[in-house]
PDB file of C-alpha atoms and ligand atoms in Angstrom:
ATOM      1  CA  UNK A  19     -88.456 -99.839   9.770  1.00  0.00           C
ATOM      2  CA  UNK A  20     -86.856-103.101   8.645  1.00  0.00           C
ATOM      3  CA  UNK A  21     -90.369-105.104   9.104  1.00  0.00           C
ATOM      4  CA  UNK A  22     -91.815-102.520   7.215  1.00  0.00           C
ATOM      5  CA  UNK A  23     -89.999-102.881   4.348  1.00  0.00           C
ATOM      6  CA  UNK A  24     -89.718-107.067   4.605  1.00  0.00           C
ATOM      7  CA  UNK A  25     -93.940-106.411   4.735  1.00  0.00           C
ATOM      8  CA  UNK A  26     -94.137-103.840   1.435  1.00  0.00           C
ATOM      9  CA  UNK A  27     -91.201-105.192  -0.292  1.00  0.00           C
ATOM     10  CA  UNK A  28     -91.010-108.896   0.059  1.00  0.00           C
ATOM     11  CA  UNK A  29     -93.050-111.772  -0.575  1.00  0.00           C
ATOM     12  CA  UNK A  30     -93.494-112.953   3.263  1.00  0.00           C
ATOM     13  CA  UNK A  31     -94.925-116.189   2.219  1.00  0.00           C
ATOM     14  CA  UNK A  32     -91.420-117.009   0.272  1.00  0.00           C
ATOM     15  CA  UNK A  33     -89.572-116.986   3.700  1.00  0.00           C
ATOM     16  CA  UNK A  34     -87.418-118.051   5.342  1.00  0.00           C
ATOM     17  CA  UNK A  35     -85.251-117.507   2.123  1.00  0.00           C
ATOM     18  CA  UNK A  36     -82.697-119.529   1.404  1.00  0.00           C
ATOM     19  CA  UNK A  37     -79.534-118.365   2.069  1.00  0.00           C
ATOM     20  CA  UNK A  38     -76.963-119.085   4.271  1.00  0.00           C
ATOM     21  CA  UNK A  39     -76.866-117.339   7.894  1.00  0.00           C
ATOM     22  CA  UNK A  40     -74.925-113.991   7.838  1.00  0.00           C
ATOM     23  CA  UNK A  41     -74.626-114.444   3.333  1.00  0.00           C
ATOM     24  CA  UNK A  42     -74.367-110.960   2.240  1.00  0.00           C
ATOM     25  CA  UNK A  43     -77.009-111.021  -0.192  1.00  0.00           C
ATOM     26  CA  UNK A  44     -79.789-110.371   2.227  1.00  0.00           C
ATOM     27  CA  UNK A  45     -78.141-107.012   3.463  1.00  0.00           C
ATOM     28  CA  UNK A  46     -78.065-106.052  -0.110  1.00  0.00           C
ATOM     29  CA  UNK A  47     -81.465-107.072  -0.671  1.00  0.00           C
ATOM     30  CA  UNK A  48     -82.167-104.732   2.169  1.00  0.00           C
ATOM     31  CA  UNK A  49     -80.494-101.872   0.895  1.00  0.00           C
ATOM     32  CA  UNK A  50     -82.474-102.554  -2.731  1.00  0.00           C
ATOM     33  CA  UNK A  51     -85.789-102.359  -0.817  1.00  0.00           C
ATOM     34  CA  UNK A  52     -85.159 -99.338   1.342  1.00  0.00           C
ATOM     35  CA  UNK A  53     -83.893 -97.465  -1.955  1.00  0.00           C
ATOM     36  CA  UNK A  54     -87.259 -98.246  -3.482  1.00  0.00           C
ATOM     37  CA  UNK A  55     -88.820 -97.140  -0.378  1.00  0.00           C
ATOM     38  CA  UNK A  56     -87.023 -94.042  -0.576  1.00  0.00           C
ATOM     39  CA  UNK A  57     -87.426 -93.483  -4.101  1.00  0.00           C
ATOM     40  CA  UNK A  58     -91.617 -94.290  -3.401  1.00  0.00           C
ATOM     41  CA  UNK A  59     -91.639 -95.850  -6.962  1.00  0.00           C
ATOM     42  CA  UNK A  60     -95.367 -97.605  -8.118  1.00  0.00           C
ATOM     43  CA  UNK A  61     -93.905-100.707  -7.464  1.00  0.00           C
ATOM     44  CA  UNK A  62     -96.245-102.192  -9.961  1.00  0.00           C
ATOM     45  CA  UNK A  63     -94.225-100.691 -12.381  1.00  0.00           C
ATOM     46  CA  UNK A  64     -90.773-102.319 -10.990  1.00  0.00           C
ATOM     47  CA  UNK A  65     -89.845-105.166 -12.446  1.00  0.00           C
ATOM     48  CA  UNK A  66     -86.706-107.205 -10.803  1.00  0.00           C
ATOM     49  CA  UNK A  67     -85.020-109.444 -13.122  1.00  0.00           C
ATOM     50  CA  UNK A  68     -82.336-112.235 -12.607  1.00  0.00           C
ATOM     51  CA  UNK A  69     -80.029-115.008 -13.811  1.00  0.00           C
ATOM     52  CA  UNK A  70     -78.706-117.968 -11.891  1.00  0.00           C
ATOM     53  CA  UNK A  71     -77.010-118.389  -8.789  1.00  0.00           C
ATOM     54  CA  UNK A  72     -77.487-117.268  -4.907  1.00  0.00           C
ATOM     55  CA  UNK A  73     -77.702-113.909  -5.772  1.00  0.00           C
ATOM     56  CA  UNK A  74     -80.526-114.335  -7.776  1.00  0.00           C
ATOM     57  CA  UNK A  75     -82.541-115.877  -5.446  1.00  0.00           C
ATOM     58  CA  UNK A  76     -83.203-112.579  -4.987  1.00  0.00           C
ATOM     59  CA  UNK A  77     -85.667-111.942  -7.365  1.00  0.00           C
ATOM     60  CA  UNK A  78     -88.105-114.323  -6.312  1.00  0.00           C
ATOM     61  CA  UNK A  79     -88.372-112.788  -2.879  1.00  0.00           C
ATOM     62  CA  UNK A  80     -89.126-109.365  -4.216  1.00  0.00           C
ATOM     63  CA  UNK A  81     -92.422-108.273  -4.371  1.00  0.00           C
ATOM     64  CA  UNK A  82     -93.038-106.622  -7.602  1.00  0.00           C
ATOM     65  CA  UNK A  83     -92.551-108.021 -10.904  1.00  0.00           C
ATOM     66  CA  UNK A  84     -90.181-110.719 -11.266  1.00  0.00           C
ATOM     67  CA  UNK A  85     -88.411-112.443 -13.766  1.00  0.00           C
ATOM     68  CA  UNK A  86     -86.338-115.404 -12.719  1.00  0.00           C
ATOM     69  CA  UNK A  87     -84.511-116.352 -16.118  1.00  0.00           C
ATOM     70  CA  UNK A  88     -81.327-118.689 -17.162  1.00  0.00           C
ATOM     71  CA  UNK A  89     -78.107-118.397 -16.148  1.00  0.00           C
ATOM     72  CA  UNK A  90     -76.094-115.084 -17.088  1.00  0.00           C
ATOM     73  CA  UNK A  91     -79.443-114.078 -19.336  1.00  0.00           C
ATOM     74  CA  UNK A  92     -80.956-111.644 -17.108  1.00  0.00           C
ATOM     75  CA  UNK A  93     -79.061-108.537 -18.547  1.00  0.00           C
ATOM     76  CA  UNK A  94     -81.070-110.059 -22.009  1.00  0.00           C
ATOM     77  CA  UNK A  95     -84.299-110.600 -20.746  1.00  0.00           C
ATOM     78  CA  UNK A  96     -84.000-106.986 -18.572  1.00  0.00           C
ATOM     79  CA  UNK A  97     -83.012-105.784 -21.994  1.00  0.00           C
ATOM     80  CA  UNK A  98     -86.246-107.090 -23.790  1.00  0.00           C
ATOM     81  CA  UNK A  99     -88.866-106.103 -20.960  1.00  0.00           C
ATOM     82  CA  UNK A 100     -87.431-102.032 -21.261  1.00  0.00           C
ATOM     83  CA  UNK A 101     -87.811-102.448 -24.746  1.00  0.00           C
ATOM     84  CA  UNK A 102     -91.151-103.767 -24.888  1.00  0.00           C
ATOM     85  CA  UNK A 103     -92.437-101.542 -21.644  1.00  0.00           C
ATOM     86  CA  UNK A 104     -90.025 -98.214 -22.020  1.00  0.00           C
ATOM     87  CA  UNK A 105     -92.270 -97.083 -18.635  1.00  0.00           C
ATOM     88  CA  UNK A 106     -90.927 -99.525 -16.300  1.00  0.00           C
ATOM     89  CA  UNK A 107     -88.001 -99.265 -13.790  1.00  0.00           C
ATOM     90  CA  UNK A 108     -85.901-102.974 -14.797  1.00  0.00           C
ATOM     91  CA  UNK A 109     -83.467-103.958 -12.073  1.00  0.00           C
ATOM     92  CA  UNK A 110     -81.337-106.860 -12.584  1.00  0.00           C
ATOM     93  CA  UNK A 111     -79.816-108.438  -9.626  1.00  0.00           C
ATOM     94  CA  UNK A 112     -76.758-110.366 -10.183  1.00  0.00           C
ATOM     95  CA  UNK A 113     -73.610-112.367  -8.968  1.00  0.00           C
ATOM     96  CA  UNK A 114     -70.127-111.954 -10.472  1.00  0.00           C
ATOM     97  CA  UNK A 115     -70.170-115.339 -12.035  1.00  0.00           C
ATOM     98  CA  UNK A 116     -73.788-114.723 -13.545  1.00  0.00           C
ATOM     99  CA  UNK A 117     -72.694-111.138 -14.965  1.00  0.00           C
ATOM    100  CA  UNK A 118     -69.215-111.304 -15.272  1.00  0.00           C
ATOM    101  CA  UNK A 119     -68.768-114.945 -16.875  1.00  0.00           C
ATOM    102  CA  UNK A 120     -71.410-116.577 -18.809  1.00  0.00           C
ATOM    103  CA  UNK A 121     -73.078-113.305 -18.980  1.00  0.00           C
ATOM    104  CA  UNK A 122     -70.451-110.539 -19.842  1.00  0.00           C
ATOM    105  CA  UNK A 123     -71.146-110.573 -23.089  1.00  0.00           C
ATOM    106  CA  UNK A 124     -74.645-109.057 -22.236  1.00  0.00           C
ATOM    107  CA  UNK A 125     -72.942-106.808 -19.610  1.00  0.00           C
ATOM    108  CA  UNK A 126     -70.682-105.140 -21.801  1.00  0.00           C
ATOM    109  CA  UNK A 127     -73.331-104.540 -24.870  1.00  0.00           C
ATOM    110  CA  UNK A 128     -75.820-103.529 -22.348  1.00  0.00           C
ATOM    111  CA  UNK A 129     -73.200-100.915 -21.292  1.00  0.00           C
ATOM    112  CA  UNK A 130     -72.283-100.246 -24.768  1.00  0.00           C
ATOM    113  CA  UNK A 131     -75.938 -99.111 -25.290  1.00  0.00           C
ATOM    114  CA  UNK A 132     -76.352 -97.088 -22.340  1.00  0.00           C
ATOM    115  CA  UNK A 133     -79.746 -98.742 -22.408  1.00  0.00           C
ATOM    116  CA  UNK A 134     -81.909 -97.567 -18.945  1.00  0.00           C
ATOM    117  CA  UNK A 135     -81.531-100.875 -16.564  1.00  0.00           C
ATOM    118  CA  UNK A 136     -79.915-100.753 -13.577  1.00  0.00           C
ATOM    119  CA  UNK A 137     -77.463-103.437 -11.993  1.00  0.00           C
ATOM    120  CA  UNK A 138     -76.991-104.673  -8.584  1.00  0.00           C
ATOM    121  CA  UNK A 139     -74.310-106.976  -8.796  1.00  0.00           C
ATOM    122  CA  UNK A 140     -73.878-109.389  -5.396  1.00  0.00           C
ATOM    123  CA  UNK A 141     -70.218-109.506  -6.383  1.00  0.00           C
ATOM    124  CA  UNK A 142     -68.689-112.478  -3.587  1.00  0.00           C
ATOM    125  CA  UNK A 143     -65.918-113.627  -5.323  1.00  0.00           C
ATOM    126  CA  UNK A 144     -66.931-117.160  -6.044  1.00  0.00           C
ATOM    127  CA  UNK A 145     -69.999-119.255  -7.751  1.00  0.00           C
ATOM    128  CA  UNK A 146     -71.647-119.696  -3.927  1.00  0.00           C
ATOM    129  CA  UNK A 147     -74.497-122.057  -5.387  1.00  0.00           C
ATOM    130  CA  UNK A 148     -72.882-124.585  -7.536  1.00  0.00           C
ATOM    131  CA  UNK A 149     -69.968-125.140  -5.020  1.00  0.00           C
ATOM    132  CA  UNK A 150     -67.956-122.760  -5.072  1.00  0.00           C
ATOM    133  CA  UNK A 151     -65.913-122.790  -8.223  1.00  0.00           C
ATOM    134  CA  UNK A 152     -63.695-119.391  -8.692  1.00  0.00           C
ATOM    135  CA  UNK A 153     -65.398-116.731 -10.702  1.00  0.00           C
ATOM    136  CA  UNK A 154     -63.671-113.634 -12.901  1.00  0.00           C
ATOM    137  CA  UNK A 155     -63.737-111.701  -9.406  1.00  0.00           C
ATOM    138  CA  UNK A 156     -61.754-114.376  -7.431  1.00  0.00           C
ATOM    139  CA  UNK A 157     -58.409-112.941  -6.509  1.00  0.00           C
ATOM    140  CA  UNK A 158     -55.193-114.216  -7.266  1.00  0.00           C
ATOM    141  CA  UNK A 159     -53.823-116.603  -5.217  1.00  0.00           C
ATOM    142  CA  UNK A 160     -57.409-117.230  -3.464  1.00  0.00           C
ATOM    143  CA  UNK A 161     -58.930-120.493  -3.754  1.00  0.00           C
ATOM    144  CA  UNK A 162     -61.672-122.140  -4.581  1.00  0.00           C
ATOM    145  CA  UNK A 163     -62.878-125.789  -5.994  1.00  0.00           C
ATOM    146  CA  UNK A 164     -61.887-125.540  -9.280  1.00  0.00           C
ATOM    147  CA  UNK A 165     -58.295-123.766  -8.190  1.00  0.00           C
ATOM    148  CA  UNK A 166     -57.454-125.731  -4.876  1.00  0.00           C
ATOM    149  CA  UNK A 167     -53.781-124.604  -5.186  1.00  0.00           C
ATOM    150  CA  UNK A 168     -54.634-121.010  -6.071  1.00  0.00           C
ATOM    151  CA  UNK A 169     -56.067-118.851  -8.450  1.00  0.00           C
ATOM    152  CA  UNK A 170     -53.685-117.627 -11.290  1.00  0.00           C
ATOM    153  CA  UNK A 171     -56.145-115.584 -13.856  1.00  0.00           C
ATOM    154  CA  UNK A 172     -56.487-112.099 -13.178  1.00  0.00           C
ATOM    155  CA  UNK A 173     -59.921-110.680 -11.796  1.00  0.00           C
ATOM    156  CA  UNK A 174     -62.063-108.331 -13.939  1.00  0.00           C
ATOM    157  CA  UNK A 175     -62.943-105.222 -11.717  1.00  0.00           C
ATOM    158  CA  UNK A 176     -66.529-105.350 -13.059  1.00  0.00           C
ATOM    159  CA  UNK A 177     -67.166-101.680 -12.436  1.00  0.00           C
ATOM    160  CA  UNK A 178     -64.013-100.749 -14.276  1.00  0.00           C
ATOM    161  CA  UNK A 179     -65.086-103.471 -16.818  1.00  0.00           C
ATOM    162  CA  UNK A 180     -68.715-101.455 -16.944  1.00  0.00           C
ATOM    163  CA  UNK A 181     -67.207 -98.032 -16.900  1.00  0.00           C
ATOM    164  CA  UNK A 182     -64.920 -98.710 -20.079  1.00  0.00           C
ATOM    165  CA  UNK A 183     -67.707-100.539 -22.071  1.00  0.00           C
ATOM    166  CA  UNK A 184     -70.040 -96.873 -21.910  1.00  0.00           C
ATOM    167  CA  UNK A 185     -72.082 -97.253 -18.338  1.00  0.00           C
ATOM    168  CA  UNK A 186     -72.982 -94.007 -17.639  1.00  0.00           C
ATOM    169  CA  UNK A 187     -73.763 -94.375 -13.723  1.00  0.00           C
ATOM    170  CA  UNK A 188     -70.603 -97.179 -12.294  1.00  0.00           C
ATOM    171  CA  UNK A 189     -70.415 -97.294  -8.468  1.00  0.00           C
ATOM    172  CA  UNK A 190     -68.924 -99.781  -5.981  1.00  0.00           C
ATOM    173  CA  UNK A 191     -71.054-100.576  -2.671  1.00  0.00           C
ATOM    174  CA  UNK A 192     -70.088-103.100  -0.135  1.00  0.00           C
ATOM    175  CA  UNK A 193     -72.506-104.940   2.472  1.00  0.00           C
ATOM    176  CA  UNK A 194     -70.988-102.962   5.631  1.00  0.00           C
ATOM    177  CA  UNK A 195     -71.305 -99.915   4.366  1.00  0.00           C
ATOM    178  CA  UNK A 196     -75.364 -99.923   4.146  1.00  0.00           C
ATOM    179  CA  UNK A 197     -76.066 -96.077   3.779  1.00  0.00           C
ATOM    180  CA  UNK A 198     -73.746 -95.324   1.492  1.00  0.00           C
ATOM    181  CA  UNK A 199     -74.446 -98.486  -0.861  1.00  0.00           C
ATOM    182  CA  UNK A 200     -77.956 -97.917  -0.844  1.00  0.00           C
ATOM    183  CA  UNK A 201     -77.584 -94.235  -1.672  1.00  0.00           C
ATOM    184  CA  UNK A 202     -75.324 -95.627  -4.706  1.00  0.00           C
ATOM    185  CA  UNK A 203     -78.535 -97.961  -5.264  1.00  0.00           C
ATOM    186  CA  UNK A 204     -81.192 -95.560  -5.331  1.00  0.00           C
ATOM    187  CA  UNK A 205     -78.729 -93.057  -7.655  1.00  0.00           C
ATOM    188  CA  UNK A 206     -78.425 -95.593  -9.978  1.00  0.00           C
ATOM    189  CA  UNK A 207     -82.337 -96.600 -10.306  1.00  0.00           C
ATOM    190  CA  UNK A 208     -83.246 -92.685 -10.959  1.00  0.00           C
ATOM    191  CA  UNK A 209     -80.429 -92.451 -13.265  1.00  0.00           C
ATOM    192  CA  UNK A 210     -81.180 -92.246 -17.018  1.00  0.00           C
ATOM    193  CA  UNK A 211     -78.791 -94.742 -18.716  1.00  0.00           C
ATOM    194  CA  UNK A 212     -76.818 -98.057 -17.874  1.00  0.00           C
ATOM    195  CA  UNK A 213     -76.106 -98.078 -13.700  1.00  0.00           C
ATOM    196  CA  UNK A 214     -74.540-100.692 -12.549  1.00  0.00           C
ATOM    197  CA  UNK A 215     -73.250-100.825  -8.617  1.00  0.00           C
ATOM    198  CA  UNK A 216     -70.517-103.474  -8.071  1.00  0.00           C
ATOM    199  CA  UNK A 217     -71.279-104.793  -4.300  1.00  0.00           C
ATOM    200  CA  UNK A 218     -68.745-106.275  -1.979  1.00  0.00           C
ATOM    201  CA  UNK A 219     -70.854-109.104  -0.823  1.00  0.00           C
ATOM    202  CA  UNK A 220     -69.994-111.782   1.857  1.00  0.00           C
ATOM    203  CA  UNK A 221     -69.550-115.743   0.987  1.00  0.00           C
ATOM    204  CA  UNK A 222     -68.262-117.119   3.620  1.00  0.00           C
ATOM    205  CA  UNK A 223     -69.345-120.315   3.688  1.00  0.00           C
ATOM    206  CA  UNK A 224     -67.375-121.190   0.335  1.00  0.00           C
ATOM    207  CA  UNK A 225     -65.154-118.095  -0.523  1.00  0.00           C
ATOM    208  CA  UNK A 226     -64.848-116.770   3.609  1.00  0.00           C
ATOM    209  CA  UNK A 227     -63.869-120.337   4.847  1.00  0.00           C
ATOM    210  CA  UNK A 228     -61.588-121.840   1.969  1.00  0.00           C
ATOM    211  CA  UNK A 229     -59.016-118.799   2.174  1.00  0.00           C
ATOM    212  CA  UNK A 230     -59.005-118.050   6.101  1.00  0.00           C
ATOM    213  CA  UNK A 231     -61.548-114.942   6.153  1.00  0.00           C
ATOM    214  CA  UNK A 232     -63.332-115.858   9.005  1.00  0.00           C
ATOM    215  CA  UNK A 233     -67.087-116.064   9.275  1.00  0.00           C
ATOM    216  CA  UNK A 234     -69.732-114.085   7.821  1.00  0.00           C
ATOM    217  CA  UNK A 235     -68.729-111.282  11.073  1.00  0.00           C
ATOM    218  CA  UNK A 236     -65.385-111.505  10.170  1.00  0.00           C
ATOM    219  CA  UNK A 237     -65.387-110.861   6.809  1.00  0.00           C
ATOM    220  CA  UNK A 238     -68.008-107.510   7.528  1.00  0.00           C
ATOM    221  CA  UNK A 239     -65.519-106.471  10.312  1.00  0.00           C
ATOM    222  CA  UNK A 240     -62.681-106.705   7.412  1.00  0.00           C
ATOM    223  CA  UNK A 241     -65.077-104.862   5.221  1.00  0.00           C
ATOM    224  CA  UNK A 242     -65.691-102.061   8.130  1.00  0.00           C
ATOM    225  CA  UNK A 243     -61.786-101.688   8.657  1.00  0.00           C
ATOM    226  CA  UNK A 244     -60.479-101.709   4.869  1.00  0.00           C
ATOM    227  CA  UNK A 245     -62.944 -99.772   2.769  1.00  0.00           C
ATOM    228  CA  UNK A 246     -62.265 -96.409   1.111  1.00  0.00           C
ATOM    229  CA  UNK A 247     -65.233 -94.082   0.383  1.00  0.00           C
ATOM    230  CA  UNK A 248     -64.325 -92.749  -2.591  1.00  0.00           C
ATOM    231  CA  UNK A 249     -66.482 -90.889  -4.922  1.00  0.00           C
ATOM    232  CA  UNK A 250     -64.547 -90.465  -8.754  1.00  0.00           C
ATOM    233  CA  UNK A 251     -62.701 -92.596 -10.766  1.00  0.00           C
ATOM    234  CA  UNK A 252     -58.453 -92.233 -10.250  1.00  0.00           C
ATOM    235  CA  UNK A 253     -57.998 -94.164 -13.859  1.00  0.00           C
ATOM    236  CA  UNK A 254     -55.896 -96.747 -12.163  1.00  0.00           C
ATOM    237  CA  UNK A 255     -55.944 -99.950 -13.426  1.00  0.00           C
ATOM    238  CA  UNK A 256     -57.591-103.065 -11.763  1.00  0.00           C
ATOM    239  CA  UNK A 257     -53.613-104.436 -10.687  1.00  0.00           C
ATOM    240  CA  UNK A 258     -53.007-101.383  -8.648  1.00  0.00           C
ATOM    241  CA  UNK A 259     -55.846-101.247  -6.213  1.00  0.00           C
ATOM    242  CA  UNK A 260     -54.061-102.405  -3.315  1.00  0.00           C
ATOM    243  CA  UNK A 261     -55.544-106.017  -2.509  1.00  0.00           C
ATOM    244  CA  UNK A 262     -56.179-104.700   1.298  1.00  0.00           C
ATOM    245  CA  UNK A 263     -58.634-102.254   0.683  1.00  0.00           C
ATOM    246  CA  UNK A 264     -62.225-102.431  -0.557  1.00  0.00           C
ATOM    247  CA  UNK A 265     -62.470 -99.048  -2.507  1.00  0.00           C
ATOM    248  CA  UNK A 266     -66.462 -97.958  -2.011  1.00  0.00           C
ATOM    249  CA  UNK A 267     -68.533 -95.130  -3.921  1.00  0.00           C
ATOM    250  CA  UNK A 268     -69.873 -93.868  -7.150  1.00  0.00           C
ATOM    251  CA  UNK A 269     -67.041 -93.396  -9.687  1.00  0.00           C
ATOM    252  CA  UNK A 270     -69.023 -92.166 -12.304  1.00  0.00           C
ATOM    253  CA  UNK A 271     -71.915 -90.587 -13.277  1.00  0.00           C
ATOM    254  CA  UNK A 272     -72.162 -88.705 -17.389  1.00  0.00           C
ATOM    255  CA  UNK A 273     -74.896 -88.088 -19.504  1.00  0.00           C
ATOM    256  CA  UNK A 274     -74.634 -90.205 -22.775  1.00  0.00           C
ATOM    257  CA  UNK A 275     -77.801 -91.283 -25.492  1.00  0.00           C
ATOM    258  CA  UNK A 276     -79.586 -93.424 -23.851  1.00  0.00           C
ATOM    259  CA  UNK A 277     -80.926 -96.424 -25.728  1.00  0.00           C
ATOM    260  CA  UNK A 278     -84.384 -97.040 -25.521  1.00  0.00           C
ATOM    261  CA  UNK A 279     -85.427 -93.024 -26.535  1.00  0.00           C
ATOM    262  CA  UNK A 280     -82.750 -92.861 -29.362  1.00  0.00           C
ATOM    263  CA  UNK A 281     -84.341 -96.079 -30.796  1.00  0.00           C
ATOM    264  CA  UNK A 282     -87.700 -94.742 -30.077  1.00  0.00           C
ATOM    265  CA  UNK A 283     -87.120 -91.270 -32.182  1.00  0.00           C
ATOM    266  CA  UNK A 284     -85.700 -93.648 -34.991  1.00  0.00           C
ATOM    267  CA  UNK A 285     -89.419 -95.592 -35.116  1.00  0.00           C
ATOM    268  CA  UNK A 286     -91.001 -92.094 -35.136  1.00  0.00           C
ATOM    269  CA  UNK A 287     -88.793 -91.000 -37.787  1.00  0.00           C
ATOM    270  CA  UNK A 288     -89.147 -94.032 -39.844  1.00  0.00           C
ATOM    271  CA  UNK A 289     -92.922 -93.935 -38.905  1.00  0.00           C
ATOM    272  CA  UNK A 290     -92.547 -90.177 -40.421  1.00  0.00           C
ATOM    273  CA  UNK A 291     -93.913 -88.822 -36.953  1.00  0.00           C
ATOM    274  CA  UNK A 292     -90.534 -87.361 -35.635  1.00  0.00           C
ATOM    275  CA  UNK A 293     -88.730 -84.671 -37.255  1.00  0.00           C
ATOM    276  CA  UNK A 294     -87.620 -85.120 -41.198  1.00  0.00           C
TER     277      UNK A 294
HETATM  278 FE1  LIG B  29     -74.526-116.798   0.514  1.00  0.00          FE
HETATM  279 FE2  LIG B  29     -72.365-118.233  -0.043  1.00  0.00          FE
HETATM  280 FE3  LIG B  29     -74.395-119.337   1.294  1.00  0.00          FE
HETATM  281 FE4  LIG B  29     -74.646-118.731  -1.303  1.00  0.00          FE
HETATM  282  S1  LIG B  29     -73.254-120.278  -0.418  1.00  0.00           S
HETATM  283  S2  LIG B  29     -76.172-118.335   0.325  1.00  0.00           S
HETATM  284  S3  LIG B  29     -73.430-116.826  -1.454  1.00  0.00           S
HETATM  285  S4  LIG B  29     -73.089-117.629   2.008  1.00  0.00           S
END
C-alpha cells in the first residue's frame, strides 16, 4: 500500500526528499496522500500549495499541482488560486512558524472568510530549517536558538487560534496517531469551508534534542503514551491544557457562508444574473 501511494502520489524522481531521518513531516505527508487516495479525488484538479520552511518541502514532492511560494504567503496564494479556479481542491501545507508567525495574518482572515482551503499544519514547535529559532508554538520554558535560557512568550494553540477567527472544520492530528489524523485530513478536504488540522509533528533534531526529548522514536513513543482522542471542543483556554498531554481529534465542525459562493452570487447579482 505505502509504494502505491509514494508511486500515484509523489514525484519519485524528487527523492530521496530532504528531510531529516525519522522528521515527522514525511508521516504526515503520508497520511495527506492516503486521504487523497481515499477520497479518489482527479488529482489534476488538486492543487498543493506552500510557504517556507521544512514543512513545505512538502509541496514539491507532491504530485499534482504545486505551488511553492514565499515564506508565510501560501494561505495568500491558496487564497488567489480558489478564487480564480472555484473547482479545485487547494491544500496548503504548513509549519507553525510559516502559518502562525509571518503568516497569521493570512491564517486568521482566511478563517475569518470561511473561504474553502484546507490546512495541514506540520506544527513542530520550532523553525526546523533556518536553525531552529522558537516559533509561536514553542512552549514555555523550552528552548531553542533564539531563547537558549528558555522560552518566556506564551504559545498560540493554532487550532484554538483558527477556531476563534471563524474556521468552520478545526482538528488536532499528531504523527503517531496515523488513522485518526488522516481521517481528520480527509474530513477536512471534503469539508465546505476553512479546515485547518493542527499536527503534532516531530523535530527532533533541533526542537527533540535541545530540550531532552529524545530522538525522533522517542518523541513518537511520548506522542503514543500522552495523547487524548478527543472529538469536541471543552472551551478551555490554551494555559489549561495540561503540558503532558497531546490532546488529538476534530473539535469542530459548523456550517457557516462559505467564501468563494457568497462572492460568486454577489458577481451574479451585480452581473443581474442572480436573484434581484
Ligand atoms: Fe524535520 Fe527538524 Fe530535520 Fe526539519 S530540521 S527535516 S523539521 S527533523
Amino acid at each position: 500500500m505505502v509504494s502505491s501511494l509514494i508511486k500515484n502520489y509523489l514525484r519519485t524522481d524528487y527523492l530521496p526528499h530532504i528531510w531529516c531521518s525519522g522528521c515527522g513531516n514525511g508521516i504526515l505527508v503520508r497520511n495527506l496522500a492516503q486521504a487523497l487516495d481515499n477520497l479518489k479525488l482527479d488529482m489534476d484538479k488538486v492543487v498543493v500549495v506552500s510557504g517556507i520552511g521544512c514543512s513545505s518541502r512538502a509541496a514539491g514532492y507532491m504530485n499534482c499541482n504545486t505551488l511553492h511560494t514565499t515564506h508565510g504567503r501560501a494561505i495568500a496564494f491558496a487564497t488567489g488560486v480558489k478564487l480564480a479556479n472555484p473547482e479545485l481542491t487547494v491544500i496548503v501545507v504548513t509549519g507553525d512558524g510559516d502559518c502562525a508567525a509571518i503568516g497569521g495574518n493570512h491564517l486568521i482572515h482566511a478563517a475569518r472568510r470561511n473561504i474553502d482551503l484546507t490546512v495541514l499544519v506540520m506544527n513542530n514547535n520550532i523553525y526546523g530549517m533556518t536553525g531552529g529559532q522558537s516559533s509561536p508554538t514553542t512552549p514555555v520554558g523550552d528552548s531553542a536558538s533564539t531563547v537558549p535560557y528558555g522560552n518566556i512568550e506564551r504559545p498560540f494553540d493554532i487550532a484554538t487560534l483558527a477556531l476563534g477567527c471563524g474556521a468552520s472544520y478545526v482538528a488536532k492530528g499528531d504523527t503517531y496517531h496515523v488513522q485518526k489524523t488522516t481521517e481528520l485530513i480527509q474530513g477536512g478536504i471534503v469539508h465546505k469551508g476553512f479546515a485547518l488540522i493542527d499536527c503534532a509533528s516531530v523535530c527532533h533534531v533541533y526542537y527533540g534534542r535541545k530540550n531532552g526529548k529524545g530522538d525522533a522514536v522517542d518523541m513518537l513513543k511520548w506522542q503514543k503514551e500522552n495523547a487524548v482522542i478527543k472529538d469536541g471542543f471543552d472551551g478551555e483556554p490554551n494555559s489549561a491544557i495540561p503540558r503532558d498531554k497531546l490532546v488529538i481529534g476534530l473539535i469542530s465542525k459548523s456550517d457557516a457562508p462559505e467564501f468563494v459562493e457568497e462572492y460568486l452570487k454577489l458577481v451574479d447579482k451585480q452581473s443581474g444574473k442572480g436573484d434581484a
